[in-house]
XYZ file of C-alpha atoms in Angstrom:
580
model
C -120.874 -35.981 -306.861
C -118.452 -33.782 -308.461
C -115.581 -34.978 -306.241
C -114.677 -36.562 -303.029
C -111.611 -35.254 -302.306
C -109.909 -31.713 -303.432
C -106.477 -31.751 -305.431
C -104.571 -30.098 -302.176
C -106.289 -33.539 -300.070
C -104.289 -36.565 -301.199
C -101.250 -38.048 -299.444
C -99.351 -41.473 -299.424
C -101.924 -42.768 -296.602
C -104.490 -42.583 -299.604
C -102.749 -44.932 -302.101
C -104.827 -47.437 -303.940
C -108.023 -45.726 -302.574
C -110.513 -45.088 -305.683
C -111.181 -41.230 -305.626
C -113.380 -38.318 -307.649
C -111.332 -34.947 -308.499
C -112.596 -32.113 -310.178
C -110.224 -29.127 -311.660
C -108.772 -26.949 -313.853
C -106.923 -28.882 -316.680
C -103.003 -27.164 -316.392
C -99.455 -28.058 -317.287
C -100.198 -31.134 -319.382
C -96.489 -32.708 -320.614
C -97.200 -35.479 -323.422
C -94.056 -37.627 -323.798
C -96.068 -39.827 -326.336
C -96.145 -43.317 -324.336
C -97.361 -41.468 -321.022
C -98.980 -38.148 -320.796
C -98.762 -35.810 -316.619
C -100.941 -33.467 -315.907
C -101.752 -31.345 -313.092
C -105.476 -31.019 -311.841
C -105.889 -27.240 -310.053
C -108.180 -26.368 -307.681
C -108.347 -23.429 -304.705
C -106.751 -26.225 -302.006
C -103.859 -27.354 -304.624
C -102.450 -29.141 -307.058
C -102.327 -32.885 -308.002
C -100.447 -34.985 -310.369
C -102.648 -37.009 -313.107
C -99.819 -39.716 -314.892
C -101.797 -41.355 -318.301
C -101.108 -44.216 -319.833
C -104.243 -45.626 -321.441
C -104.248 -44.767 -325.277
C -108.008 -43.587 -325.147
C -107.707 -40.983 -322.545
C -104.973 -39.667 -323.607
C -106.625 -38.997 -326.694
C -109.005 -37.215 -324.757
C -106.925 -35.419 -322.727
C -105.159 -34.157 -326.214
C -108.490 -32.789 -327.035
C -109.107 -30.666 -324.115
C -107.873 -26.837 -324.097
C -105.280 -26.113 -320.957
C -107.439 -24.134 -318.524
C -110.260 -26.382 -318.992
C -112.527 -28.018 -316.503
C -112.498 -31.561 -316.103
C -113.634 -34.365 -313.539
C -111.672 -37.352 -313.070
C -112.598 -40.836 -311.677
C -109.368 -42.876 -311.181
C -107.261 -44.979 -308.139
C -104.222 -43.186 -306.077
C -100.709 -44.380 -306.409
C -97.437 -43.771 -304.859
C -95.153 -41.640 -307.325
C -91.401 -42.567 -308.008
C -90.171 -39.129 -308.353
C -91.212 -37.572 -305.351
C -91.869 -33.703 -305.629
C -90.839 -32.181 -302.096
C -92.067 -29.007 -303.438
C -95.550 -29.929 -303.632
C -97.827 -31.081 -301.001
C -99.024 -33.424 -302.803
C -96.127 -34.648 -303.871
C -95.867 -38.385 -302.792
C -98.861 -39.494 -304.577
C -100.147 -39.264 -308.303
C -103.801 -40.452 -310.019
C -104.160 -43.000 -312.871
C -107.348 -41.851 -314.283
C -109.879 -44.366 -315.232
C -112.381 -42.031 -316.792
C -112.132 -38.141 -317.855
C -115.099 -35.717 -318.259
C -114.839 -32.214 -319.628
C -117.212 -30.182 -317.561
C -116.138 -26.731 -319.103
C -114.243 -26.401 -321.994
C -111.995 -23.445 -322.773
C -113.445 -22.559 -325.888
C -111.323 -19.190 -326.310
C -107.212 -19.159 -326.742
C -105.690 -17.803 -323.273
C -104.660 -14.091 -323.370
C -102.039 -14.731 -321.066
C -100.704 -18.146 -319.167
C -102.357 -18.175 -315.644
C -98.928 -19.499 -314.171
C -97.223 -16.466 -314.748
C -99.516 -14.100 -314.904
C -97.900 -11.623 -312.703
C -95.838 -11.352 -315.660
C -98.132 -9.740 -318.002
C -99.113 -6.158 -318.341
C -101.969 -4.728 -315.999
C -104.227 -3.573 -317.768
C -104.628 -7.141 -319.482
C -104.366 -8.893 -316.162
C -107.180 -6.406 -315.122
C -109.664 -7.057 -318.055
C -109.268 -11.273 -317.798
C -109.012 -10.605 -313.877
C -110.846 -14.165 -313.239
C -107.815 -16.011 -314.980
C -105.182 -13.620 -313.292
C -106.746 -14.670 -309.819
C -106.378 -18.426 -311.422
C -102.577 -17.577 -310.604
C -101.919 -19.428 -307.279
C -99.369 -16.551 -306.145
C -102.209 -14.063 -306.746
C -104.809 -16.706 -305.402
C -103.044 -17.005 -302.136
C -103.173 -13.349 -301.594
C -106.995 -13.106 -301.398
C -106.506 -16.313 -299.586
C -104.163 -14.298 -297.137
C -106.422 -11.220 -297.055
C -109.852 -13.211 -296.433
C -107.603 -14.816 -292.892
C -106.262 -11.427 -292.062
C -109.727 -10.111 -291.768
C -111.133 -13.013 -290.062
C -108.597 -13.000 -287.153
C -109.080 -9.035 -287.080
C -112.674 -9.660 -286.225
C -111.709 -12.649 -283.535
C -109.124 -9.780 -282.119
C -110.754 -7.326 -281.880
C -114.555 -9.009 -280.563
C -111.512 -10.704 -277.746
C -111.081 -7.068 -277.032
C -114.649 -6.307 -276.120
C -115.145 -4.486 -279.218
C -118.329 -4.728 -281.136
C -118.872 -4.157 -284.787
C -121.701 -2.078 -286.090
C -122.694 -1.439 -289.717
C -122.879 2.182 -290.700
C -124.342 3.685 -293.736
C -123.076 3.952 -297.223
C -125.446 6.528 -298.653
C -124.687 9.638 -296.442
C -124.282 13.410 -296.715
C -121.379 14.835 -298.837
C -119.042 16.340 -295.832
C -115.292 18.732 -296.441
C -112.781 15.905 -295.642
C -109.912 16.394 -297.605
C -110.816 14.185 -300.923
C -113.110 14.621 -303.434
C -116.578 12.598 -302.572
C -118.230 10.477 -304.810
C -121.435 11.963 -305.192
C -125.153 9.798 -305.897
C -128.181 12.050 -307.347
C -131.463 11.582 -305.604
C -134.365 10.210 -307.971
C -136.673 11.072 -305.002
C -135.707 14.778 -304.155
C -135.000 16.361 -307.644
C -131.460 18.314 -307.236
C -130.387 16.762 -304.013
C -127.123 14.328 -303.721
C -125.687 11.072 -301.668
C -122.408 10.979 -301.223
C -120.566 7.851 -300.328
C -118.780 7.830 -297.191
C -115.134 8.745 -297.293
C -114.900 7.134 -293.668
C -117.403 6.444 -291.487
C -116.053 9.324 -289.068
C -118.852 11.510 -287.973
C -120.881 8.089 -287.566
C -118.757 6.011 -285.408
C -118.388 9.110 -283.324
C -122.071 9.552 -282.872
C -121.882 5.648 -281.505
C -119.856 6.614 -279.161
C -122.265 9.156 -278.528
C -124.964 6.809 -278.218
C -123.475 4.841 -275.544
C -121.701 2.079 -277.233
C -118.096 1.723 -276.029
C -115.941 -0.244 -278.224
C -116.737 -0.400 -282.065
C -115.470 -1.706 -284.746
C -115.781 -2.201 -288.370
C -114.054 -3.407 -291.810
C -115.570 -0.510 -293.197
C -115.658 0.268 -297.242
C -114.497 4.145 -298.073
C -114.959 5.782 -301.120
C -112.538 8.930 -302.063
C -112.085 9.951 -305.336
C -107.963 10.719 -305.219
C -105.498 9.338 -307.684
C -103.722 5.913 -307.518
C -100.197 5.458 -306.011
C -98.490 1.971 -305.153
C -100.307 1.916 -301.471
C -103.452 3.702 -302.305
C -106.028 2.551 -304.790
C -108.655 5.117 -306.383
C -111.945 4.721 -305.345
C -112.755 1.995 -302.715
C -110.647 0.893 -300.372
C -111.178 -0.759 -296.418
C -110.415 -0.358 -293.153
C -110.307 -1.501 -289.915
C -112.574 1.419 -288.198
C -112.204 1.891 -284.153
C -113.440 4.016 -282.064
C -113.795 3.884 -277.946
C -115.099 6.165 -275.722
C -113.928 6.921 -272.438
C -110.424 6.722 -273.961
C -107.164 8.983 -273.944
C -104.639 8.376 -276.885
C -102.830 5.971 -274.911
C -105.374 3.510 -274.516
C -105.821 3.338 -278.026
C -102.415 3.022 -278.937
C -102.492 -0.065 -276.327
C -105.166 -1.601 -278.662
C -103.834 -0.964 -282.040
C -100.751 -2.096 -281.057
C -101.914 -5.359 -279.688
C -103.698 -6.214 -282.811
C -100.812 -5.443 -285.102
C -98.295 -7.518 -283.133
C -100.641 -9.907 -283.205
C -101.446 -10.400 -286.295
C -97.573 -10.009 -288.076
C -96.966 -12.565 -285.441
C -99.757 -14.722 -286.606
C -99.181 -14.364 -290.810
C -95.611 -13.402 -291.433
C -91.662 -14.942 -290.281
C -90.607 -10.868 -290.068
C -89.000 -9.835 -286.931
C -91.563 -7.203 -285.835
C -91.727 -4.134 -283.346
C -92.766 -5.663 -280.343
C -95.273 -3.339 -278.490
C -95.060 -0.199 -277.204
C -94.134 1.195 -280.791
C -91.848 3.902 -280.925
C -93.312 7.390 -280.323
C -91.673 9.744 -283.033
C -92.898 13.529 -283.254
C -94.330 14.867 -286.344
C -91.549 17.680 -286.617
C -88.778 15.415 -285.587
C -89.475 12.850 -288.051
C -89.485 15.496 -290.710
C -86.191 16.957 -289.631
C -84.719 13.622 -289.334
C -86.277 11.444 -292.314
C -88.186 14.247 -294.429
C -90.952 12.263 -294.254
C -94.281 11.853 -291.508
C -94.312 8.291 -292.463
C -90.199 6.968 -292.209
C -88.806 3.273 -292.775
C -86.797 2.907 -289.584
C -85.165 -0.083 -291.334
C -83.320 2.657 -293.324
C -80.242 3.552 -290.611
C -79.572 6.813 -292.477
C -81.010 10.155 -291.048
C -80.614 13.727 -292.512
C -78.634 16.910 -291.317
C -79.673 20.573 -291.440
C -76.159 21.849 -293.143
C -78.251 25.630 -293.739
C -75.979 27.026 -291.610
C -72.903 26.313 -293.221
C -73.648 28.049 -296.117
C -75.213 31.443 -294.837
C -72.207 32.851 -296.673
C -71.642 30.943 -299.486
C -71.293 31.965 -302.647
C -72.665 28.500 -304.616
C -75.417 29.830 -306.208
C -77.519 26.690 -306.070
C -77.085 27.065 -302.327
C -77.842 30.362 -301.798
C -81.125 31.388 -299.686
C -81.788 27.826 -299.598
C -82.571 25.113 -297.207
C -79.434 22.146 -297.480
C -79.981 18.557 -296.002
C -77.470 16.164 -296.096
C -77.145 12.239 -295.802
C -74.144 10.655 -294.964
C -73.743 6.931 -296.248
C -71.038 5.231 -295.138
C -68.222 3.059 -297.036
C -69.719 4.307 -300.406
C -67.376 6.184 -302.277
C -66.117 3.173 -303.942
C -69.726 3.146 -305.687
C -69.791 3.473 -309.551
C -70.488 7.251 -311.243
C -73.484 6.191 -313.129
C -74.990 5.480 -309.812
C -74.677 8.649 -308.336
C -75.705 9.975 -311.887
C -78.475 8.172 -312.036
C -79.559 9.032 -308.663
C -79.164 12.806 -309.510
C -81.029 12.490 -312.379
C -84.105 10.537 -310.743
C -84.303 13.000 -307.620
C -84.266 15.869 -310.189
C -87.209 14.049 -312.424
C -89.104 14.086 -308.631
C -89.249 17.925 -308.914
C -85.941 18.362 -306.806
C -83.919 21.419 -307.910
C -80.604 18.854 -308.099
C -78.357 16.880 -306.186
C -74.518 17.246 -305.097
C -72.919 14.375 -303.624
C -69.297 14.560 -302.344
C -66.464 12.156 -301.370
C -64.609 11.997 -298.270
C -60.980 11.294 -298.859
C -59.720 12.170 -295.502
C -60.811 14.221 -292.249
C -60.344 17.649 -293.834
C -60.671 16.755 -297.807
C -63.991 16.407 -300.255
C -64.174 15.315 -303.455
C -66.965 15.239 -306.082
C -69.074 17.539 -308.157
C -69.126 20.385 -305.832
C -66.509 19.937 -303.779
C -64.157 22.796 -305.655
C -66.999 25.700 -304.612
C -66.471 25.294 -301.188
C -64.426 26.923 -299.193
C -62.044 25.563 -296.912
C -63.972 26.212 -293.821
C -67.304 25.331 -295.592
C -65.725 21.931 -296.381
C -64.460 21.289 -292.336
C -67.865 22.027 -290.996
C -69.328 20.107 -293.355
C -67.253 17.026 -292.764
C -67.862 17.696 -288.901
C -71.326 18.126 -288.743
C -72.250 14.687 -290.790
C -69.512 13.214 -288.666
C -68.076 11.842 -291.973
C -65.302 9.862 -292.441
C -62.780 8.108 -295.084
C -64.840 6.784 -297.965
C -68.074 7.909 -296.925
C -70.167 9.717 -299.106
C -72.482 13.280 -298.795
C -75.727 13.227 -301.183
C -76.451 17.253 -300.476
C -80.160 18.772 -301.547
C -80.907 22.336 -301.256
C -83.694 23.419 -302.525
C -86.902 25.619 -300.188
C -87.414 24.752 -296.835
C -90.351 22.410 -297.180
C -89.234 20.788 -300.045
C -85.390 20.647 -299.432
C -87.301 17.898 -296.491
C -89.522 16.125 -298.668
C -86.859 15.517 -301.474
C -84.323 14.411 -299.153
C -86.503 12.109 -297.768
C -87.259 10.616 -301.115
C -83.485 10.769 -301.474
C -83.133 9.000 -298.152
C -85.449 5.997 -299.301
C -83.815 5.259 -302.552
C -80.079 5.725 -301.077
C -81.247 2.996 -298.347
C -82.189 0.395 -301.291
C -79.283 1.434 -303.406
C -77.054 0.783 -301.042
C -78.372 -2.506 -299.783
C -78.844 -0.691 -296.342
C -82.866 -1.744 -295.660
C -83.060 -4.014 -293.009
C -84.419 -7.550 -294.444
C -87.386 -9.435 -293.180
C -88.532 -7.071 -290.516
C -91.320 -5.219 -290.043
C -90.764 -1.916 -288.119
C -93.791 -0.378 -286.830
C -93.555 3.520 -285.024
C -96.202 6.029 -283.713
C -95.910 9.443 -285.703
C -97.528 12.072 -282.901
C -98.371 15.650 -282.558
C -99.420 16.490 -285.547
C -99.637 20.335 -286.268
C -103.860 21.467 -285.986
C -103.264 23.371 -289.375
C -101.209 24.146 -292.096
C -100.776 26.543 -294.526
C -102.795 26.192 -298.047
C -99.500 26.691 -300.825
C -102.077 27.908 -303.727
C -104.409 30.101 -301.670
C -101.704 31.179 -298.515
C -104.995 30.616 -296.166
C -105.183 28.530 -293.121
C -106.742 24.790 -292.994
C -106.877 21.484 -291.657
C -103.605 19.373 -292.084
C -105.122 16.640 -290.875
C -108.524 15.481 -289.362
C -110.353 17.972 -288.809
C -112.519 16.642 -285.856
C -109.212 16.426 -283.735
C -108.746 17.617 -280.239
C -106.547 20.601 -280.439
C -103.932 20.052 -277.415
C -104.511 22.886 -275.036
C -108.252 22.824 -275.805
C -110.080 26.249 -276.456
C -107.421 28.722 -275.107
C -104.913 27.269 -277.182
C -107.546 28.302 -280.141
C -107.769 31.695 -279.445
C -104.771 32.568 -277.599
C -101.641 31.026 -279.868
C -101.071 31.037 -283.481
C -103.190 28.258 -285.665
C -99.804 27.335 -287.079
C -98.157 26.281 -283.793
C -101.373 24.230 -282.182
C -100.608 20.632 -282.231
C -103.460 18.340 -282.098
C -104.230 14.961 -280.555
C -103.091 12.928 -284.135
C -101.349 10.131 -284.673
C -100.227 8.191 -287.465
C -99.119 4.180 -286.774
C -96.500 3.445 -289.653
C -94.570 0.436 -290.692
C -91.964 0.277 -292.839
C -92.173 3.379 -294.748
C -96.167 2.522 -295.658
C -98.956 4.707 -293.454
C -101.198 2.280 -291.935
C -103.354 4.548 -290.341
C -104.606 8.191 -289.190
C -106.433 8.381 -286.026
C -106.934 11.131 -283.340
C -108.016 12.118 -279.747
C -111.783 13.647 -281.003
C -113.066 17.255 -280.223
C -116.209 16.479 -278.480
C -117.287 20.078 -277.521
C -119.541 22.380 -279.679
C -117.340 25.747 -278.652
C -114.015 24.332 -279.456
C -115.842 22.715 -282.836
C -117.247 25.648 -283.513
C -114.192 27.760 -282.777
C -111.541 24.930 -284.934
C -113.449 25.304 -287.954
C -113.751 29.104 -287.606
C -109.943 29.226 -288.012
C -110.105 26.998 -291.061
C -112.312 29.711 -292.569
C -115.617 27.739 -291.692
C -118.728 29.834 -290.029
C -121.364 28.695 -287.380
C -123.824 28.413 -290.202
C -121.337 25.958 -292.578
C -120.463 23.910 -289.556
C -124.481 23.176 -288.406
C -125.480 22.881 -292.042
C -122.318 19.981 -292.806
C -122.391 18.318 -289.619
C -125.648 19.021 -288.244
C -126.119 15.687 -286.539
C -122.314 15.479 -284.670
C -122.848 19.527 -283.820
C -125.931 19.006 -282.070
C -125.175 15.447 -280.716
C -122.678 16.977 -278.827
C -124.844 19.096 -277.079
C -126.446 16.011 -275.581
C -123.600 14.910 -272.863
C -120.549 13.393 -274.928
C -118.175 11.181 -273.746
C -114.400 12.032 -274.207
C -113.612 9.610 -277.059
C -110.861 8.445 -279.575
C -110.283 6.660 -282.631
C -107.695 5.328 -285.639
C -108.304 3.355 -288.446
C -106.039 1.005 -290.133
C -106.029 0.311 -293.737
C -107.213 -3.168 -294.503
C -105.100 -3.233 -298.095
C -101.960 -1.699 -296.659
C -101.637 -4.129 -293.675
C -102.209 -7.182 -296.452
C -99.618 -5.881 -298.718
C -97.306 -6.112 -296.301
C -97.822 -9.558 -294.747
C -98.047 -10.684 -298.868
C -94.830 -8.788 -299.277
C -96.279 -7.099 -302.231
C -95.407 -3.437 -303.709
C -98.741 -2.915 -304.816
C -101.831 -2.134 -303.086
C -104.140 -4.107 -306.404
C -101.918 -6.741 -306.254
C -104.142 -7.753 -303.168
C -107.404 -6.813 -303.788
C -109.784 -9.711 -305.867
C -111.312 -6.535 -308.440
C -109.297 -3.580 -307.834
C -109.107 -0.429 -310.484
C -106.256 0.573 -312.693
C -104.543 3.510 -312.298
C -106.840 5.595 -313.663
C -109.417 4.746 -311.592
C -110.902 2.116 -314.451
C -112.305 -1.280 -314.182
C -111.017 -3.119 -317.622
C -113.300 -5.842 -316.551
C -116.844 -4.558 -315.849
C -116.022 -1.121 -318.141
C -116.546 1.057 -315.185
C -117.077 3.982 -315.490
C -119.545 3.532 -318.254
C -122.671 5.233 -319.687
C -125.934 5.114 -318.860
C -128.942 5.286 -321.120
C -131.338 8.597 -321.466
C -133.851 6.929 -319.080
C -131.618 6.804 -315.959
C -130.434 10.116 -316.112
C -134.059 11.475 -317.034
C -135.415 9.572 -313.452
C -132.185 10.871 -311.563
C -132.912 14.940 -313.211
C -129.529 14.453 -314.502
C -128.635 16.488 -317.631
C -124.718 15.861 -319.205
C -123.105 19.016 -320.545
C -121.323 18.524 -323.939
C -117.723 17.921 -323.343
């Protein structure tokens, strides 16, 4: 047998019992008359102390990273290590066998991997993973999923498989698309979410379903969103109202931050927050409530004004408290980042006193400008005013990128919690910036709240629908929504969106005419697998726990994907490549 015990197995009840290990070969320290080294394997870490001339001869000859088997007796160690689990004990090998050597130098030291750049980590991923940091996190994410099944089956949930091969459908993101070698011309596309199928359950009579379901969408990379693949957790019950799925989600999320991390969390019912109170307050539909800074419409104040970078513009303000004794290249620096973000500037002012600003705009204002000011933020001596003015819509968005960076800068971000909030009442549609038509802002299979009259009888850009977001921590966990599940109000939601009858029946054929076959009111959400993981690992990046993720460009170093193909596939899939 390779071994009897793993390296994370041994403690002091073992000593002077004759044991088998088998590892990777790591952190070898030779001080000439006795050699340590530490056997690695996934449970741990144990110490290996040589003194025998001949094996440590051998152990001289074998490459770090190595794998080796050892036969030898356990002992009590001297030098306790508190830090390790293994700590109290140590093995003085009797016999050493290489059973796969590292025959290639290391690109990078597995220890500190984390260290290196990504795209190396990417292309030796296997010796990246070797990292126990990194390790633990598909450790962590592998748990996570396993109590999410044990929730949610407690729950009376049920998880069903649905198909990855399925029709290309308009759902915000570009699909990935799979020819056809059977039916010349015609294409797969791989599911962006398994929507319109865990809908027709519902419609089928199931009640409760669930699945860690794979989606494919082929967007660009940020910190909490990886291109490609990602997972979530995929619910949908019938029967239900928004509320009872709220009860659900939030169960399983207090749960399970209760179960894998030390953070003070939300405790259930999450706040509620409005979609167009959120954006007034934080400038974003997806705020860290840990941040205690808000923002103030100052528009008003300036009507008049004759500071041209204010004028016919939308101002938002922050107040930070006790900051004016911060240094100038911080409040240069910030000015210069927010205006690198696309933001037309930034002024930020000091308050010396109730009536009195200083800073670099403080000399345009006029007296009554400056009072109102002052009085509206409800600032005080030694605060500070970061102002942004810029168009409505983006005025919002940059002051809540403002508001996110001010909260680290300032050491404002409450530590070790994890604040969790609803964002409701989404608006049905939104206005398309390039093309100034009407569309989906969000899912488009959403209840519209007010049902059909509210579709014909107010304007598309004032219908709210039954959407909700469940956020933690500035990170979106999740989209989810009370479904339409009547063929007139589908029929007449997508006709605002600029979709006919004929579109409609020819891209959702089977949930159109499913729904003409007695459906059940029914609701859903779907919580992102990755996002919940990075937060329990406390990690900034979404790849940092996933075992194979892409790069940023949506590349994998270590299988070269994309890659070609040779004449013969495309040939059998009636695939012809245009020069480029």
């Amino acid at each position: 047998m390779y071994r009897t015990h793993t390296c994370g197995e041994l403690r002091e009840q073992h000593a002077g019992l004759d044991v088998t290990l088998s590892g990777w070969l790591s952190n070898i320290r030779d001080k000439g008359s006795i050699l340590f080294f530490t056997l690695r394997d996934h449970y741990g870490v144990t110490q290996v102390v040589v003194t025998d001339e001949t094996i440590k001869e051998e152990i001289r000859n074998i490459p770090r990273e190595s794998t080796v088997q050892l036969k030898g007796k356990v002992a009590l160690r001297s030098d306790i290590n508190p830090e390790m689990p293994t700590g109290k004990i140590e093995i003085i090998p009797e016999r050493v066998i290489t059973l796969g050597k590292c025959t290639e130098p290391l690109p990078f030291e597995t220890a500190s991997s984390t260290d290196t750049r990504e795209d190396l980590r990417l292309k030796y991923r296997y010796l990246d993973l070797r990292n126990p940091h990194v390790h633990d996190n598909i450790v962590l994410r592998s748990k996570v999923i396993h109590a999410i099944r044990d929730k949610m089956t407690d729950m009376g949930f049920l998880e069903i498989q649905t198909p990855i091969l399925t029709s290309t459908s308009p759902e915000g993101a570009r699909d990935y698309i799979v020819p056809s070698r059977i039916h010349p011309g015609k294409f797969y596309a791989l599911p962006q979410a398994p929507q319109q199928f865990k809908q027709l359950l519902m419609l089928s009579g199931f009640d409760r379903y669930f699945q860690i379901a794979p989606c494919f969408r082929d967007e660009d990379a940020r910190a909490d969103r990886t291109p490609g693949e990602f997972y979530q957790l995929d619910i949908e019950m019938a029967f239900a109202e928004q509320d009872d799925v709220f009860s659900v989600v939030e169960t399983l999320l207090y749960d399970i931050f209760r179960m894998f991390s030390s953070y003070k969390i939300s405790p259930p019912p999450f706040p509620r927050l409005k979609y167009r109170d959120v954006m007034k307050l934080y400038g974003s539909d997806k705020p860290d409530l840990r941040i205690p800074l808000t923002l103030t419409d100052v528009t008003e104040i300036f009507t008049a004004s004759d500071f041209k970078p204010f004028m016919g513009r939308s101002i938002q303000a922050i107040r930070v408290k006790n900051a004016a004794s911060a240094p100038r290249k911080l409040f240069d620096r910030l000015t210069k980042e927010i205006s690198d973000e696309g933001a037309k500037g930034l002024v930020w002012l000091k308050a010396a006193d109730e009536t009195t600003l200083t800073g670099s705009a403080a000399k345009f204002f006029t007296p009554a400008e400056t009072s109102a000011l002052i009085k509206q933020c409800a600032a005080e001596k030694d605060d500070v005013l970061f102002v942004i003015a810029d168009e409505c819509d983006k005025a919002l968005k940059f002051a809540g990128v403002l508001r996110n960076k001010l909260g680290r800068e300032f050491n404002l971000v409450e530590p070790d919690a994890s604040r969790f909030c609803w964002i409701v009442d989404f608006p049905m549609y939104e206005r398309n910036e390039d093309t100034g038509e009407t569309q989906f802002s969000h899912n488009p299979f959403s209840m519209p709240q007010g049902g059909l009259d509210a579709l014909l009888n107010k304007d598309p850009l004032t219908i709210e629908a039954f959407q909700y977001d469940i956020v933690c921590n500035g990170i979106e966990l999740s989209s989810g929504a009370v479904r339409n599940h009547s063929p007139e109000i589908m029929l007449e939601a997508f006709r605002i969106a600029g979709y006919s009858r004929d579109v409609v029946e020819s891209k959702f054929p089977a949930l159109f005419n499913a729904f003409k076959y007695g459906a059940p009111p029914h609701a859903g959400v779907a919580p992102g697998i990755d996002r919940i993981v990075m937060l329990l690992a406390d990690e900034s990046s979404i790849r940092e726990v996933i075992a194979f993720p892409m790069n940023k460009n949506a590349q994998d170093p270590l299988m070269n994907a994309p890659g070609s193909v040779i004449q013969k596939q495309l040939d059998e899939a009636h695939i012809t490549i245009k020069d480029l």
